[in-house]
Amino acid sequence: MDPLTGRIVLGPNRYGKAENRVVRIYRDTVRHEIRDLNVTSSLRGDFEAAHTAGDQRAVLPTDSQKQTIFAYAATHSGGSVEDYGLALARHFVDDIGPVSSARIEIEDFPWERVGDHPYTWTRTGPEVRTAAITVTGAGDTRREWVVAGLKDLVVLKSTGSGFAGFLEDPFTVLEPTDDRVLATSLVARWRYADTAAAWDRTYAGVREVMLDRFAALQSKALQQTLFEMGRAVLEAFPYLAEIRLQAPNKHHFLFDLDRFGIPNRGEVFHADDRPYGLMHVTVQREDAPDAGSAWDEYTGAA
Ligand SMILES: O=c1[nH]c(=O)c2[nH]c(=O)[nH]c2[nH]1
């Protein structure tokens, strides 16, 4: 191959402050509330000179982005994380000249009140609520997207799942089964068709529909379960455009107790942590509005 001789230029770039750990206490009454967030900002715009000439005149420091994230926690975080993210993203695009697009990714860590105590909680989990807000352009070219979700929702069913009838090749040793343990740690992200929705109610509803479907479906494969969960969510929430599910098949292998003369009637399993099957499934409406930048590369935080 001939050497490549084209000019070397700056390609796509973005920058921001990753993983701002914001804890907001609401102490308006003696019964306090807590919000525990991990907030990442990521800005796109005309930052050519910063990269090619070391000229910072268009660069809003990532430290200023961090300060903004904390300041807005005082003034804009009373609602849901989606509203807080929208306020931040709109601010960066509308008020900071060189910024043409802003993405805010948020992890919302759940805390549960200890009994009915007014100011003590325990961290629950590992499940985490997520939101990724993208705002681009101004005036007629303004576009906004909200993707909400959850991650690390660990679920298991001890029956009601099988896997059989699969393609076999010379390397296939897997035995078909009509009764196995099905377990996963779910990542789900759903894209709203517009940017005004009942965020908290939808979050709770999507979570419930997904779990109900996981439990109720006689599963022929994790892929089928995921599709059915996604379909049920889109059926229940007509203002969602699509849902993307990512799920490891957390294998539970029946442990061989024959060696000890002990029968194993599907009661003792080895929960193997790797390798694991990994499924990615998108369920979408054919008439969904354009996804635009909604799914732009995640920074990894949310
Ligand atoms: O639900 C499953 N889907 C697969 O694609 C697969 N492959 C496998 O070995 N076990 C399973 N289980």
Short mmCIF file of C-alpha atoms and ligand atoms in Angstrom, two decimals:
data_model
loop_
_atom_site.label_atom_id
_atom_site.label_comp_id
_atom_site.label_asym_id
_atom_site.label_seq_id
_atom_site.Cartn_x
_atom_site.Cartn_y
_atom_site.Cartn_z
CA MET A 1 0.00 0.00 0.00
CA ASP A 2 1.24 3.52 -0.83
CA PRO A 3 2.05 5.73 2.16
CA LEU A 4 -0.85 7.94 3.23
CA THR A 5 -0.03 11.57 2.61
CA GLY A 6 -3.22 13.45 3.47
CA ARG A 7 -3.18 16.39 5.85
CA ILE A 8 -3.51 15.48 9.51
CA VAL A 9 -6.43 17.31 11.07
CA LEU A 10 -8.41 17.36 14.28
CA GLY A 11 -11.25 14.86 14.33
CA PRO A 12 -14.30 14.65 16.58
CA ASN A 13 -13.62 15.79 20.11
CA ARG A 14 -15.45 16.60 23.31
CA TYR A 15 -14.42 17.40 26.82
CA GLY A 16 -15.91 17.84 30.24
CA LYS A 17 -15.71 16.98 33.92
CA ALA A 18 -16.33 13.32 34.58
CA GLU A 19 -17.88 11.80 37.67
CA ASN A 20 -18.70 14.72 39.92
CA ARG A 21 -19.91 13.10 43.10
CA VAL A 22 -22.71 15.37 44.22
CA VAL A 23 -24.56 14.71 47.46
CA ARG A 24 -27.51 17.01 48.02
CA ILE A 25 -29.34 17.06 51.34
CA TYR A 26 -32.79 18.65 51.45
CA ARG A 27 -33.28 20.02 54.97
CA ASP A 28 -36.38 22.17 54.44
CA THR A 29 -38.16 20.20 57.17
CA VAL A 30 -36.92 18.09 60.05
CA ARG A 31 -37.41 15.09 57.82
CA HIS A 32 -34.43 15.38 55.49
CA GLU A 33 -34.12 13.95 51.99
CA ILE A 34 -30.95 12.83 50.25
CA ARG A 35 -29.85 12.72 46.65
CA ASP A 36 -26.58 11.03 45.77
CA LEU A 37 -25.38 11.57 42.21
CA ASN A 38 -22.47 10.99 39.90
CA VAL A 39 -22.63 13.69 37.22
CA THR A 40 -20.55 13.92 34.06
CA SER A 41 -20.52 16.82 31.61
CA SER A 42 -19.24 16.56 28.05
CA LEU A 43 -19.17 19.51 25.66
CA ARG A 44 -18.76 19.73 21.90
CA GLY A 45 -18.17 22.91 19.96
CA ASP A 46 -15.53 24.98 18.30
CA PHE A 47 -12.48 23.85 20.23
CA GLU A 48 -10.15 23.55 17.24
CA ALA A 49 -7.72 26.21 18.48
CA ALA A 50 -7.34 24.61 21.87
CA HIS A 51 -6.14 21.40 20.26
CA THR A 52 -4.09 22.76 17.37
CA ALA A 53 -2.67 25.97 18.87
CA GLY A 54 -3.02 25.63 22.63
CA ASP A 55 -5.38 28.61 22.55
CA GLN A 56 -7.84 28.39 25.47
CA ARG A 57 -10.03 31.36 24.60
CA ALA A 58 -12.99 29.13 23.69
CA VAL A 59 -12.39 26.63 26.46
CA LEU A 60 -14.66 26.71 29.48
CA PRO A 61 -12.46 24.96 32.06
CA THR A 62 -13.65 21.60 33.22
CA ASP A 63 -13.30 23.09 36.69
CA SER A 64 -15.97 25.68 35.79
CA GLN A 65 -18.19 22.85 34.57
CA LYS A 66 -17.71 21.15 37.93
CA GLN A 67 -18.59 24.35 39.79
CA THR A 68 -21.73 24.71 37.65
CA ILE A 69 -22.79 21.14 38.35
CA PHE A 70 -22.54 21.76 42.10
CA ALA A 71 -24.20 25.20 41.91
CA TYR A 72 -27.10 23.73 39.95
CA ALA A 73 -27.38 20.99 42.58
CA ALA A 74 -28.38 23.76 44.98
CA THR A 75 -30.85 25.42 42.63
CA HIS A 76 -32.08 22.84 40.11
CA SER A 77 -31.88 19.37 41.63
CA GLY A 78 -35.20 19.33 43.49
CA GLY A 79 -37.05 17.46 40.76
CA SER A 80 -35.91 14.39 38.91
CA VAL A 81 -32.41 13.86 37.55
CA GLU A 82 -33.71 14.30 34.02
CA ASP A 83 -34.79 17.88 34.81
CA TYR A 84 -31.50 18.65 36.51
CA GLY A 85 -29.61 17.27 33.50
CA LEU A 86 -31.74 19.24 31.05
CA ALA A 87 -31.12 22.46 33.00
CA LEU A 88 -27.37 21.89 32.95
CA ALA A 89 -27.20 20.90 29.28
CA ARG A 90 -29.35 23.85 28.22
CA HIS A 91 -27.18 26.21 30.25
CA PHE A 92 -23.94 25.06 28.62
CA VAL A 93 -25.38 25.32 25.10
CA ASP A 94 -27.31 28.57 25.60
CA ASP A 95 -24.93 30.55 27.81
CA ILE A 96 -21.44 29.43 26.79
CA GLY A 97 -20.71 30.79 23.31
CA PRO A 98 -18.45 28.15 21.72
CA VAL A 99 -20.53 25.21 23.00
CA SER A 100 -22.77 23.71 20.32
CA SER A 101 -23.73 20.53 22.11
CA ALA A 102 -23.77 19.36 25.71
CA ARG A 103 -24.29 15.96 27.17
CA ILE A 104 -24.97 15.35 30.83
CA GLU A 105 -24.82 11.83 32.18
CA ILE A 106 -26.05 11.10 35.67
CA GLU A 107 -26.00 8.12 37.97
CA ASP A 108 -28.55 8.35 40.77
CA PHE A 109 -27.63 6.10 43.70
CA PRO A 110 -30.54 4.84 45.78
CA TRP A 111 -30.65 5.35 49.54
CA GLU A 112 -33.33 3.89 51.79
CA ARG A 113 -34.44 5.50 55.00
CA VAL A 114 -33.60 3.52 58.15
CA GLY A 115 -37.04 2.74 59.52
CA ASP A 116 -38.75 6.10 59.62
CA HIS A 117 -35.70 7.95 60.81
CA PRO A 118 -35.66 11.59 59.66
CA TYR A 119 -31.97 11.82 58.68
CA THR A 120 -30.44 8.33 58.40
CA TRP A 121 -30.34 6.09 55.34
CA THR A 122 -28.65 2.94 54.06
CA ARG A 123 -27.33 2.62 50.53
CA THR A 124 -29.36 0.06 48.63
CA GLY A 125 -28.27 -1.47 45.44
CA PRO A 126 -26.32 -2.39 43.45
CA GLU A 127 -29.07 -1.06 41.16
CA VAL A 128 -28.45 2.49 39.92
CA ARG A 129 -30.80 4.84 38.07
CA THR A 130 -29.23 6.59 35.07
CA ALA A 131 -29.99 9.51 32.78
CA ALA A 132 -28.21 10.87 29.71
CA ILE A 133 -29.35 14.23 28.40
CA THR A 134 -28.15 15.71 25.13
CA VAL A 135 -28.88 19.25 23.94
CA THR A 136 -27.61 20.60 20.62
CA GLY A 137 -28.04 23.77 18.58
CA ALA A 138 -29.99 26.94 19.10
CA GLY A 139 -33.23 28.39 17.75
CA ASP A 140 -34.60 26.38 14.84
CA THR A 141 -31.80 23.85 15.05
CA ARG A 142 -32.33 23.11 18.74
CA ARG A 143 -32.69 19.40 19.45
CA GLU A 144 -32.95 17.68 22.81
CA TRP A 145 -32.89 14.02 23.80
CA VAL A 146 -33.44 12.25 27.09
CA VAL A 147 -32.35 8.66 27.61
CA ALA A 148 -33.17 7.31 31.05
CA GLY A 149 -32.37 3.95 32.46
CA LEU A 150 -31.07 1.70 35.12
CA LYS A 151 -28.09 -0.55 35.49
CA ASP A 152 -26.98 -3.45 37.65
CA LEU A 153 -30.53 -4.62 38.31
CA VAL A 154 -29.77 -8.20 39.35
CA VAL A 155 -32.61 -10.68 38.81
CA LEU A 156 -32.87 -14.45 38.98
CA LYS A 157 -35.62 -16.99 38.42
CA SER A 158 -35.16 -20.52 39.66
CA THR A 159 -37.38 -22.13 37.02
CA GLY A 160 -39.51 -21.01 34.09
CA SER A 161 -36.58 -20.89 31.70
CA GLY A 162 -35.07 -23.27 29.12
CA PHE A 163 -32.72 -23.24 26.18
CA ALA A 164 -33.10 -25.89 23.49
CA GLY A 165 -33.29 -26.42 19.75
CA PHE A 166 -30.15 -24.37 19.09
CA LEU A 167 -27.83 -24.67 16.12
CA GLU A 168 -25.25 -27.37 16.63
CA ASP A 169 -21.77 -27.55 15.12
CA PRO A 170 -18.81 -29.91 15.79
CA PHE A 171 -17.90 -27.84 18.88
CA THR A 172 -21.34 -27.94 20.44
CA VAL A 173 -21.37 -29.82 23.73
CA LEU A 174 -24.15 -27.88 25.48
CA GLU A 175 -27.10 -30.05 26.44
CA PRO A 176 -30.55 -28.66 25.75
CA THR A 177 -32.61 -27.95 28.85
CA ASP A 178 -36.24 -27.17 29.57
CA ASP A 179 -35.60 -26.07 33.16
CA ARG A 180 -32.69 -23.94 34.27
CA VAL A 181 -31.85 -20.97 36.45
CA LEU A 182 -32.02 -17.70 34.52
CA ALA A 183 -30.14 -14.78 36.05
CA THR A 184 -28.80 -11.51 34.80
CA SER A 185 -27.62 -8.07 35.79
CA LEU A 186 -29.67 -5.84 33.60
CA VAL A 187 -28.73 -2.56 31.96
CA ALA A 188 -31.76 -0.88 30.38
CA ARG A 189 -31.90 2.50 28.67
CA TRP A 190 -35.04 3.97 27.18
CA ARG A 191 -35.30 6.96 24.90
CA TYR A 192 -38.15 9.39 25.36
CA ALA A 193 -39.89 10.68 22.25
CA ASP A 194 -39.79 14.18 23.72
CA THR A 195 -38.32 16.06 26.65
CA ALA A 196 -41.34 16.57 28.87
CA ALA A 197 -42.47 13.42 30.64
CA ALA A 198 -43.31 12.19 34.10
CA TRP A 199 -39.73 11.05 34.65
CA ASP A 200 -40.03 9.46 38.08
CA ARG A 201 -43.34 7.74 37.42
CA THR A 202 -42.04 6.39 34.12
CA TYR A 203 -38.86 5.14 35.77
CA ALA A 204 -40.82 3.22 38.39
CA GLY A 205 -43.27 1.95 35.78
CA VAL A 206 -40.65 0.73 33.32
CA ARG A 207 -38.81 -1.07 36.10
CA GLU A 208 -42.01 -2.77 37.25
CA VAL A 209 -43.08 -3.81 33.75
CA MET A 210 -39.64 -5.26 33.01
CA LEU A 211 -39.56 -7.28 36.23
CA ASP A 212 -43.12 -8.53 35.77
CA ARG A 213 -42.32 -9.70 32.26
CA PHE A 214 -39.05 -11.34 33.34
CA ALA A 215 -40.93 -13.25 36.01
CA ALA A 216 -44.01 -14.21 34.01
CA LEU A 217 -42.55 -15.27 30.68
CA GLN A 218 -41.75 -18.97 30.19
CA SER A 219 -38.39 -18.15 28.66
CA LYS A 220 -36.98 -20.00 25.67
CA ALA A 221 -33.81 -17.86 25.72
CA LEU A 222 -32.49 -14.75 27.38
CA GLN A 223 -32.77 -13.03 24.01
CA GLN A 224 -36.49 -13.75 23.91
CA THR A 225 -36.94 -12.59 27.49
CA LEU A 226 -35.18 -9.29 26.75
CA PHE A 227 -37.22 -8.66 23.62
CA GLU A 228 -40.46 -9.38 25.49
CA MET A 229 -39.44 -7.11 28.33
CA GLY A 230 -38.69 -4.32 25.86
CA ARG A 231 -41.90 -4.88 23.95
CA ALA A 232 -43.95 -4.75 27.15
CA VAL A 233 -42.30 -1.46 28.10
CA LEU A 234 -43.04 0.15 24.73
CA GLU A 235 -46.63 -1.12 24.86
CA ALA A 236 -47.12 0.35 28.32
CA PHE A 237 -45.45 3.70 27.63
CA PRO A 238 -46.47 5.14 24.25
CA TYR A 239 -44.18 8.14 24.66
CA LEU A 240 -41.05 5.98 24.62
CA ALA A 241 -39.37 5.62 21.24
CA GLU A 242 -37.07 2.70 21.95
CA ILE A 243 -35.41 0.72 24.69
CA ARG A 244 -31.97 -0.84 24.68
CA LEU A 245 -31.23 -3.76 26.95
CA GLN A 246 -27.89 -5.25 27.78
CA ALA A 247 -27.73 -8.39 29.86
CA PRO A 248 -25.12 -10.97 30.82
CA ASN A 249 -26.35 -14.54 31.08
CA LYS A 250 -25.15 -15.25 34.62
CA HIS A 251 -24.70 -18.99 34.24
CA HIS A 252 -25.71 -21.32 37.04
CA PHE A 253 -24.31 -24.78 36.41
CA LEU A 254 -25.84 -27.76 38.16
CA PHE A 255 -23.14 -29.02 40.50
CA ASP A 256 -22.19 -32.67 40.06
CA LEU A 257 -23.04 -34.40 43.32
CA ASP A 258 -23.20 -37.92 41.76
CA ARG A 259 -19.59 -38.43 42.90
CA PHE A 260 -20.83 -38.33 46.48
CA GLY A 261 -23.90 -40.40 45.86
CA ILE A 262 -26.08 -37.37 46.54
CA PRO A 263 -28.90 -36.69 44.11
CA ASN A 264 -29.04 -33.14 42.71
CA ARG A 265 -32.59 -32.36 41.68
CA GLY A 266 -31.80 -28.87 40.44
CA GLU A 267 -30.97 -27.65 43.92
CA VAL A 268 -27.21 -27.02 44.07
CA PHE A 269 -25.57 -24.82 41.45
CA HIS A 270 -22.18 -23.36 40.77
CA ALA A 271 -22.72 -19.66 40.00
CA ASP A 272 -19.90 -19.03 37.55
CA ASP A 273 -18.95 -15.39 37.10
CA ARG A 274 -17.09 -15.72 33.78
CA PRO A 275 -17.21 -16.21 30.93
CA TYR A 276 -20.80 -15.17 30.45
CA GLY A 277 -23.11 -14.87 27.48
CA LEU A 278 -23.73 -11.20 26.74
CA MET A 279 -26.87 -10.02 24.96
CA HIS A 280 -27.58 -6.60 23.48
CA VAL A 281 -31.13 -6.06 22.32
CA THR A 282 -32.82 -2.93 20.98
CA VAL A 283 -36.60 -2.85 20.81
CA GLN A 284 -37.93 0.08 18.85
CA ARG A 285 -41.00 1.53 17.24
CA GLU A 286 -40.96 1.69 13.47
CA ASP A 287 -42.30 5.23 13.67
CA ALA A 288 -39.89 6.43 16.37
CA PRO A 289 -38.54 9.95 15.97
CA ASP A 290 -34.92 10.16 14.88
CA ALA A 291 -32.45 9.19 17.62
CA GLY A 292 -30.04 11.93 16.56
CA SER A 293 -27.30 12.28 19.19
CA ALA A 294 -29.29 10.55 21.92
CA TRP A 295 -26.99 7.53 21.98
CA ASP A 296 -23.75 9.38 21.39
CA GLU A 297 -20.96 7.45 22.92
CA TYR A 298 -21.42 7.18 26.64
CA THR A 299 -18.56 8.66 28.63
CA GLY A 300 -18.71 5.54 30.74
CA ALA A 301 -20.11 7.17 33.84
CA ALA A 302 -23.79 6.52 33.33
O1 LIG B 1 -30.54 -17.80 26.74
C1 LIG B 1 -29.51 -18.22 26.19
N1 LIG B 1 -29.14 -17.72 24.97
C2 LIG B 1 -28.04 -18.13 24.31
O2 LIG B 1 -27.72 -17.65 23.18
C3 LIG B 1 -27.25 -19.13 24.93
N2 LIG B 1 -26.09 -19.76 24.58
C4 LIG B 1 -25.79 -20.62 25.58
O3 LIG B 1 -24.74 -21.36 25.62
N3 LIG B 1 -26.73 -20.55 26.56
C5 LIG B 1 -27.65 -19.65 26.18
N4 LIG B 1 -28.78 -19.17 26.79
#
